[in-house]
Coordinates of C-alpha atoms in Angstrom, one line a residue:
Chain A
M1 CA 0.1 0.3 0.1
K2 CA 1.5 3.7 -0.8
F3 CA 1.0 6.3 2.2
T4 CA 2.9 9.1 2.6
I5 CA 3.8 11.0 6.5
R6 CA 4.0 14.6 6.8
E7 CA 3.6 16.8 9.4
A8 CA 0.1 18.0 10.0
K9 CA -1.3 21.0 9.4
K10 CA -3.8 23.2 11.5
S11 CA -6.3 22.1 9.0
D12 CA -6.0 18.7 9.6
M13 CA -7.1 18.5 13.2
P14 CA -10.7 17.6 12.3
E15 CA -9.4 14.9 10.8
V16 CA -6.9 13.8 13.8
L17 CA -10.0 14.1 16.1
R18 CA -11.8 11.9 14.1
L19 CA -8.8 9.5 14.2
I20 CA -8.7 10.2 17.9
Q21 CA -12.1 9.7 18.5
L22 CA -12.3 6.1 16.9
L23 CA -9.7 5.0 19.2
A24 CA -11.9 6.1 22.1
D25 CA -14.6 4.3 20.7
Y26 CA -12.9 0.8 20.0
E27 CA -11.4 1.4 23.7
N28 CA -14.9 1.4 24.9
E29 CA -14.4 4.5 25.9
P30 CA -16.7 6.7 23.2
D31 CA -16.9 9.6 25.5
A32 CA -13.8 9.6 27.3
V33 CA -12.7 11.9 24.4
E34 CA -13.4 15.8 25.8
I35 CA -11.1 18.2 23.6
S36 CA -12.4 20.4 20.5
I37 CA -11.2 21.0 17.2
E38 CA -10.0 25.0 18.6
D39 CA -8.3 22.8 21.4
L40 CA -5.9 20.9 19.3
E41 CA -5.4 23.9 16.6
D42 CA -4.4 25.9 20.3
K43 CA -2.3 23.6 21.5
G44 CA -0.6 22.1 18.3
F45 CA -0.2 25.3 16.3
G46 CA -0.9 28.2 18.5
E47 CA 1.5 30.4 20.5
N48 CA 2.4 28.1 23.3
K49 CA 2.4 25.0 21.2
I50 CA 2.8 21.7 23.2
F51 CA 2.2 19.0 21.0
Y52 CA 3.7 17.6 17.4
C53 CA 1.9 15.6 15.1
Y54 CA 2.7 13.1 11.9
V55 CA -0.4 12.5 9.4
I56 CA 0.2 9.5 7.2
E57 CA -2.2 9.5 3.6
V58 CA -3.7 6.7 1.5
E59 CA -5.1 8.2 -1.6
G60 CA -4.9 11.5 -0.3
K61 CA -6.9 10.8 3.2
I62 CA -5.7 10.9 6.4
R63 CA -5.4 7.2 7.9
G64 CA -3.2 7.6 10.8
M65 CA -1.1 9.8 12.8
A66 CA 1.2 10.1 15.9
L67 CA 1.5 12.9 18.4
F68 CA 3.8 13.7 21.0
Y69 CA 5.7 16.1 22.4
F70 CA 8.9 16.7 24.6
R71 CA 9.3 16.1 28.1
Y72 CA 12.4 16.8 30.8
S73 CA 13.8 13.9 32.8
T74 CA 16.4 14.9 35.4
W75 CA 18.7 12.0 35.4
K76 CA 18.6 12.1 31.5
G77 CA 17.6 15.4 29.8
K78 CA 15.1 15.9 27.4
T79 CA 13.1 13.3 25.9
V80 CA 10.0 12.8 23.6
H81 CA 6.6 11.1 24.4
L82 CA 5.1 9.5 22.0
E83 CA 1.2 10.4 23.5
D84 CA -1.2 8.8 20.2
L85 CA -0.5 6.8 17.4
I86 CA -3.3 5.7 15.5
V87 CA -3.6 3.5 12.4
E88 CA -7.9 3.6 11.5
K89 CA -8.8 -0.2 11.1
D90 CA -9.1 -0.8 8.0
F91 CA -5.6 0.3 7.1
R92 CA -3.4 -2.0 10.3
G93 CA -1.2 -4.7 9.3
K94 CA 0.4 -2.8 5.7
G95 CA 3.3 -0.6 7.6
L96 CA 2.0 2.3 8.1
G97 CA 2.0 1.9 12.0
K98 CA 5.6 1.1 11.5
A99 CA 6.4 3.8 9.2
L100 CA 5.2 6.7 11.8
Y101 CA 7.2 4.9 14.9
K102 CA 10.0 5.4 12.5
K103 CA 9.0 8.8 11.7
V104 CA 8.9 9.8 15.5
M105 CA 12.5 8.2 16.3
E106 CA 13.4 9.8 13.6
F107 CA 12.5 13.2 15.0
G108 CA 13.9 12.3 18.1
G109 CA 17.2 11.4 16.4
K110 CA 17.1 14.8 14.3
H111 CA 16.3 16.7 18.3
K112 CA 19.2 14.7 19.7
V113 CA 16.5 13.2 22.8
K114 CA 18.0 11.2 25.1
R115 CA 15.1 9.1 25.2
I116 CA 11.6 8.9 23.8
E117 CA 8.8 7.3 25.9
W118 CA 5.2 5.8 26.1
A119 CA 2.8 3.9 28.0
V120 CA 1.1 0.9 26.7
L121 CA -1.7 -1.3 28.0
D122 CA -0.4 -4.6 30.3
W123 CA -2.9 -6.7 28.6
N124 CA -1.5 -5.3 25.3
T125 CA 1.0 -8.1 24.5
P126 CA 1.4 -7.6 20.1
A127 CA 2.2 -3.7 21.0
I128 CA 4.4 -4.7 23.8
K129 CA 6.6 -7.6 22.1
F130 CA 6.7 -5.0 19.4
Y131 CA 7.7 -2.1 20.6
E132 CA 10.8 -4.9 22.7
K133 CA 11.5 -6.3 19.4
T134 CA 12.4 -2.8 18.3
G135 CA 14.9 -2.8 21.6
A136 CA 13.1 0.0 23.7
K137 CA 12.2 -1.4 27.3
V138 CA 9.2 -2.2 29.4
F139 CA 8.7 -1.9 33.0
E140 CA 6.9 -3.6 35.4
D141 CA 7.9 -1.5 38.4
W142 CA 6.3 2.2 37.7
R143 CA 2.7 3.4 38.1
T144 CA 0.9 6.2 36.7
V145 CA -0.4 8.3 39.4
Q146 CA -3.3 11.2 37.9
F147 CA -5.1 13.6 39.9
E148 CA -8.1 14.5 37.9
E149 CA -8.9 18.3 37.7
K150 CA -12.0 18.2 40.0
A151 CA -10.2 15.8 42.6
Y152 CA -7.0 18.6 42.7
L153 CA -9.4 21.4 43.1
S154 CA -11.3 19.5 45.6
F155 CA -8.3 18.8 47.3
L156 CA -6.8 22.1 47.4
K157 CA -10.1 23.8 48.7
N158 CA -10.1 21.3 51.8
Q159 CA -6.8 22.3 53.3
Chain B
M1 CA 10.0 24.4 61.0
K2 CA 9.8 27.6 58.8
F3 CA 10.2 27.6 55.2
T4 CA 9.3 29.3 51.9
I5 CA 8.5 28.1 48.3
R6 CA 9.6 30.5 45.3
E7 CA 10.1 29.6 42.1
A8 CA 13.7 28.8 41.0
K9 CA 16.0 31.0 39.4
K10 CA 18.4 30.2 37.2
S11 CA 21.3 30.8 39.7
D12 CA 19.4 27.5 41.8
M13 CA 20.4 25.2 39.2
P14 CA 23.6 24.1 41.2
E15 CA 21.2 23.2 44.3
V16 CA 18.7 21.7 42.4
L17 CA 21.3 19.4 40.4
R18 CA 22.7 18.7 43.8
L19 CA 18.8 17.7 45.3
I20 CA 18.5 15.6 42.0
Q21 CA 22.0 13.5 42.4
L22 CA 21.2 13.1 46.1
L23 CA 18.1 11.1 45.3
A24 CA 19.8 9.0 42.7
D25 CA 22.2 8.3 45.6
Y26 CA 19.8 7.8 47.8
E27 CA 18.4 5.1 45.1
N28 CA 21.3 3.1 44.4
E29 CA 22.4 5.1 40.9
P30 CA 25.0 7.1 42.2
D31 CA 25.8 7.1 38.3
A32 CA 22.4 7.7 36.9
V33 CA 22.3 11.6 36.4
E34 CA 23.7 12.5 33.0
I35 CA 22.8 16.2 33.0
S36 CA 24.4 19.3 34.0
I37 CA 23.9 22.8 35.5
E38 CA 23.7 24.0 31.8
D39 CA 21.2 21.5 30.4
L40 CA 19.2 22.5 33.7
E41 CA 19.2 26.1 33.1
D42 CA 18.6 25.7 29.0
K43 CA 15.6 23.4 29.4
G44 CA 14.5 25.4 32.4
F45 CA 15.4 28.9 31.5
G46 CA 16.2 29.3 27.7
E47 CA 14.8 30.3 24.9
N48 CA 13.3 26.9 24.1
K49 CA 12.1 26.5 28.0
I50 CA 10.7 22.5 28.9
F51 CA 10.2 22.8 32.4
Y52 CA 9.3 24.4 35.3
C53 CA 10.5 24.1 39.3
Y54 CA 9.7 25.7 42.4
V55 CA 12.3 25.3 45.4
I56 CA 11.8 25.3 49.0
E57 CA 13.8 27.1 51.4
V58 CA 14.5 26.6 55.2
E59 CA 17.1 29.3 56.7
G60 CA 18.1 30.7 53.0
K61 CA 19.0 27.6 51.7
I62 CA 17.5 24.9 49.2
R63 CA 16.1 21.8 51.0
G64 CA 14.1 20.7 48.3
M65 CA 12.2 21.6 44.7
A66 CA 9.2 20.3 42.8
L67 CA 9.9 20.2 38.6
F68 CA 7.2 19.6 36.5
Y69 CA 6.3 20.7 32.8
F70 CA 2.7 20.6 30.5
R71 CA 1.8 17.4 28.9
Y72 CA -1.1 17.0 26.3
S73 CA -3.5 14.6 26.5
T74 CA -6.0 13.6 23.7
W75 CA -8.9 12.7 25.2
K76 CA -8.5 15.4 28.3
G77 CA -6.2 18.6 26.6
K78 CA -3.6 20.3 28.7
T79 CA -2.0 18.5 31.3
V80 CA 0.8 19.2 33.9
H81 CA 3.5 16.2 34.7
L82 CA 5.4 16.8 37.9
E83 CA 8.8 14.7 37.0
D84 CA 10.1 15.2 40.5
L85 CA 9.4 16.0 43.8
I86 CA 12.4 15.8 46.3
V87 CA 12.8 16.7 49.8
E88 CA 16.7 16.5 51.6
K89 CA 16.6 13.4 54.1
D90 CA 17.1 15.4 56.8
F91 CA 14.2 17.9 56.1
R92 CA 11.6 15.4 55.6
G93 CA 8.2 14.8 58.0
K94 CA 8.1 18.3 58.2
G95 CA 5.6 19.0 55.5
L96 CA 7.5 20.9 53.4
G97 CA 6.8 17.9 50.7
K98 CA 3.1 18.5 51.1
A99 CA 4.0 22.0 50.6
L100 CA 5.7 21.7 47.3
Y101 CA 2.6 18.9 46.4
K102 CA 0.3 21.6 46.9
K103 CA 2.2 23.7 44.9
V104 CA 2.1 22.0 41.7
M105 CA -1.9 21.6 42.1
E106 CA -1.8 25.4 42.6
F107 CA 0.2 25.9 39.5
G108 CA -2.0 23.4 37.9
G109 CA -5.6 24.9 39.4
K110 CA -3.9 28.5 37.7
H111 CA -3.6 27.3 34.2
K112 CA -6.5 25.3 34.0
V113 CA -4.9 22.1 33.6
K114 CA -7.7 19.3 33.2
R115 CA -5.2 16.5 34.8
I116 CA -2.1 16.3 37.1
E117 CA 0.3 13.3 36.5
W118 CA 3.3 12.0 37.8
A119 CA 5.0 8.3 37.9
V120 CA 5.8 6.2 41.3
L121 CA 7.1 3.1 41.9
D122 CA 5.1 -0.1 42.5
W123 CA 6.8 -1.0 46.3
N124 CA 6.9 2.9 47.6
T125 CA 3.4 2.6 49.3
P126 CA 3.5 5.1 51.5
A127 CA 4.2 7.4 48.7
I128 CA 1.0 5.3 47.0
K129 CA -1.4 5.9 50.1
F130 CA -0.9 10.1 50.7
Y131 CA -1.1 10.0 47.0
E132 CA -4.7 8.1 47.0
K133 CA -5.5 9.8 50.4
T134 CA -5.3 13.3 48.6
G135 CA -7.7 12.1 46.1
A136 CA -5.2 10.9 42.9
K137 CA -5.7 7.8 41.1
V138 CA -2.9 5.0 40.8
F139 CA -3.3 3.6 37.5
E140 CA -2.0 -0.8 38.0
D141 CA -2.4 -1.6 34.2
W142 CA -0.3 1.2 32.2
R143 CA 3.4 -0.2 31.7
T144 CA 6.1 2.6 30.8
V145 CA 7.9 2.0 27.3
Q146 CA 11.4 3.5 27.3
F147 CA 13.8 3.9 23.8
E148 CA 16.7 5.2 24.8
E149 CA 18.8 7.5 22.3
K150 CA 21.5 4.8 21.7
A151 CA 18.7 1.9 21.2
Y152 CA 15.8 4.1 19.1
L153 CA 19.7 5.1 17.0
S154 CA 20.6 1.4 16.4
F155 CA 17.4 0.5 15.4
L156 CA 16.9 2.9 12.8
K157 CA 19.9 2.2 11.5
N158 CA 18.8 -1.3 10.4
Q159 CA 15.6 -0.4 9.1

């Protein structure tokens, strides 16, 4: 299958949000997506840009994307965090995912980052096997802690 | 114990690195810290600033710090990641850690972030209990994947 990868443009954000929503549907969390096209436009292309994004096209239509940003490790230095790598269901198993994966590593190399990091669900064995095969390391002993807006505001209120 | 929290200045970075090194020593990883004062100055105060930092002082000397930065969730939007919260050993159990913790939550509230996130080691039960008591949620099913610079460059080379 022929495909092309390029940097996302602001005008791609409706398609990027469509992919984010497709993934949420697939994970049985259809109502989890709270962001808007405007939010993606602002945080990807605004003055206080946070993230970077590549899209992958097949016959001129976006069928996948990788969204990532810089982080900072106090041991290693500047790193990249890969937040999402999504390929539309009917276009999987055709090398699009690996091409996006490589593109993110190339971005990391260009920016000389010390590490590229992401999260995977522990039951997602095929993904874990793929990552390990490429040379990435999966850690068993770190836990993610999340303090949601309502909860941390309520914590502050009660101090 | 009387203490004051303030935004870190560029000139605090030697002290911040001292705390980072102390934590690495404590975790039996004395050689893990590869960053320099210059790197902290650049990524905390340079043109392409990545992180924010608070320091906590007792009698005019820095005894703790919190280092964090923005991330982006494709479901929730803008978030804060707390990379490190360190209090020097002899100054623990005196409320410094909780004061820094609150300060980071206040930063999150000021910037209206949807979530504040960090990582904890699964055997660190006292920390986990504290986080949960404040209202944060610890996730069991996410695994951290890390692709170190040498490894991802070698992966790219072999493609």
